[in-house]
Amino acid sequence: MFYRESGDFKTSYAADQQTFPIRFDRIVVALILVCAFLVVPFFINDYWEKSILLPFLVWSLAALGLNILTGYCGQVSLGTGGFMAVGAYACYKLTTGFPDLNIIFVILLSGGITALVGIIFGLPSLRIKGFYLAVATLASQFFLVWLFNKVPWFYNYSASGQITMPERSVFGTAVTGSAATPSATYLFSLLFVVVFAFIARNLTRGRLGRSWMAIRDMDIAAEIIGVPPLQAKLSAFAVSSFYIGLSGALFFGVYLGAVEPTEAFGIDKSFLVLFMIIIGGLGSIFGSFVGAAFMVLLPVLFKNIMVGGFGWPTDMVQHFIFMLVGGLIMFFLIVEPHGLAQLWRVTKEKLRLWPFPH
Amino acid sequence: MNSTRKFGDPILSVNNISLSFGGVKALTNISFDILQGEIRAIIGPNGAGKSSMLNVINGFYHPQEGEVWFDGKLRGSLRPYEIARQGIARTFQNIALFKGMSTLDNLMTGRITKMHANIFWQALWKGKAEKEELMHRERVERIIDFLEIQAIRKTPVGRLPYGLQKRVELGRALAAESKLLLLDEPMAGMNLEEKEDMCRFILEVNDQFGTTIALIEHDMSVVMDIADRVIVLDYGKKIGDGYPDEVRNDKDVIDAYLGVAHD
């Protein structure tokens, strides 16, 4: 009833192609943002920060990045973990090399460095497609993690081989290191995620996004109508790696504080992010967030219900969660192979017409 | 019937083109020109090399011999997207739309050679990128009006029926505002009414925008009605070239079409 387009007339093309064409959507998004920025920071505690909100934000950013590459440009990649490691190590090297450089720039630069690395590993995509490309990107996953283990320069010759984030602050408030408060780290990550989600939306709706989608849907036709495949594919790799690098830097710097590459950026992380976008919805910004929420938050929810609610032993619950989440993944993919975002789109279409569906 | 129409200089001329794939000679020593503002039809039996000819013109195939002159310049070995930028647009025999995108986005993609806002402006959106987008949207809306596809503007093209998809594909090629438009069987598989619509669109495009058109078509009545001049290919060789009436009465052409035994 409230979810209507009728009466909401668009009189200019600018209004017609805005991000949230329906007024109700605009209000809801604005409310969520206000809540996230102005309400949540006052109530956030250590548990909510470390187990729920930060992982969700960090993985959303990674999913957003992979979705640009795989969902919008159609290039399958299994190198996400490796690229996150690049972001993390770039962040570490930059901030220890230039301690006075503001952490915001450090993280942005880490994204930039990852983008360059992404372009290099994206070069094979000009020749190979689909599963073969996935295997080629797998090489980057193993090579990069091996590199960060092997070359001591990357971890500043520390004895343990780990990297540890020193304390850095923005406007006098610590956002990394042990002194950072939950609300500071949360707001810092949230800011990155919100800003870059809007940037992703802008990139995907304009010329660049269309050239990516054209390559995805029919690469030969795309080239013939004037999309340079080299530029389109490599820009997708660059932008996607930039996002994944940001998420890697936040993952290491803000969320974990200290990482060891083999464990933190293994192949399982690449698959995790790939599952997020498949379940959330390929080629959808919203889908990246839903997918990240699904993969990160559901296990936490189940754990709380089973351990906290029923008082079951933790190890048993752990196995139970694997089965439950696995089952749910299958369920949602059978119900809607195009992901949760598509499910939501269909629901919205039905809502718009309700109660007269014909 | 159209011999009274006036045309300009050749916009495209191909000289002695030969194209082969391994031992198969797809095109042998073909030469012809297309004049500014005309509708030029390429006809011939299946496998005659018509689509190969279009592929040579828009740079998807590179012929082993011969040269292509476009817009007064000899064309070197260019990639297809560079040729698109020079002003050649085309449609495909099997629809090659971007199925995951809406009609509007497909048409906007057709204008991609004309959009230049760089990645930072696009990330910002407000300002240059939005202005450019709106300007091109207005041009695209004109094409949407022209092709009478307003109602399916936001529909993903994968959901559209065949006839409409063909129309959207024509729209995408029109959106490029090219100097030369190549249409590969624009009416294949359509019913009479859809064919008539398509003919009307092609003639109006030619008439209103002055676009030069080269088309491949199997429906002879359509070709004879709308084409200004016709080229006939058979087994990769040119066997006829001229006004529709001349071609219709040419002995070689009749032989090729009626299937007289090749000796």
Coordinates of C-alpha atoms in Angstrom, one line a residue, chain A residues 13-14 16-17 199 202-203 205-211 213-214 216-218 220-229 231 239 349, chain B residues 58 60 79-81 84-85 90 92 96 98-101 105 108-109 112-113 115 117 119 122-125 133-134 137-138 141 154:
Chain A
Y13 CA 15.5 11.8 -16.8
A14 CA 17.7 12.6 -13.8
D16 CA 14.0 8.7 -13.5
Q17 CA 17.5 7.2 -13.2
I199 CA 30.8 4.9 -5.7
N202 CA 27.8 5.2 -9.6
L203 CA 30.5 3.3 -11.5
R205 CA 25.3 2.7 -13.7
G206 CA 27.4 4.8 -16.1
R207 CA 29.6 4.2 -19.1
L208 CA 32.1 2.0 -17.3
G209 CA 29.4 -0.3 -15.8
R210 CA 27.7 -0.7 -19.1
S211 CA 31.0 -1.6 -20.8
M213 CA 28.1 -5.7 -18.5
A214 CA 28.4 -5.7 -22.2
R216 CA 29.8 -10.1 -19.5
D217 CA 26.7 -10.6 -21.7
M218 CA 28.3 -10.9 -25.1
I220 CA 32.2 -10.2 -29.3
A221 CA 29.2 -8.0 -29.8
A222 CA 30.5 -5.6 -27.2
E223 CA 33.7 -5.2 -29.1
I224 CA 32.0 -4.7 -32.4
I225 CA 29.8 -1.9 -31.0
G226 CA 32.8 -0.1 -29.6
V227 CA 33.7 -1.4 -26.2
P228 CA 37.5 -2.0 -26.0
P229 CA 37.8 -5.4 -24.3
Q231 CA 40.2 -1.5 -21.2
V239 CA 38.3 -1.4 -9.5
E349 CA 7.6 -6.1 -7.9
Chain B
N58 CA 33.5 -3.9 -39.5
F60 CA 36.1 -8.6 -37.2
R79 CA 40.4 -3.6 -34.0
P80 CA 36.6 -3.8 -34.3
Y81 CA 36.1 -1.2 -31.5
A84 CA 33.1 1.3 -34.4
R85 CA 34.5 4.6 -33.2
R90 CA 25.9 -3.1 -37.1
F92 CA 23.8 -9.4 -36.0
A96 CA 23.5 -10.3 -30.0
F98 CA 23.2 -7.8 -23.8
K99 CA 20.6 -10.0 -22.2
G100 CA 21.1 -9.0 -18.6
M101 CA 20.6 -5.3 -19.3
D105 CA 20.9 0.2 -21.1
M108 CA 22.9 3.5 -24.0
T109 CA 25.7 1.0 -24.6
I112 CA 29.4 4.1 -25.6
T113 CA 31.9 5.4 -28.3
M115 CA 30.9 8.9 -23.9
A117 CA 33.7 11.0 -18.6
I119 CA 36.4 7.0 -13.9
Q122 CA 31.9 8.6 -12.8
A123 CA 32.7 7.6 -9.3
L124 CA 31.5 11.1 -8.2
W125 CA 28.5 11.0 -10.6
E133 CA 24.5 10.6 -19.1
L134 CA 21.5 12.9 -19.4
R137 CA 19.7 9.6 -22.5
E138 CA 17.8 12.3 -24.4
E141 CA 14.9 8.5 -25.8
K154 CA 13.2 -0.8 -18.4

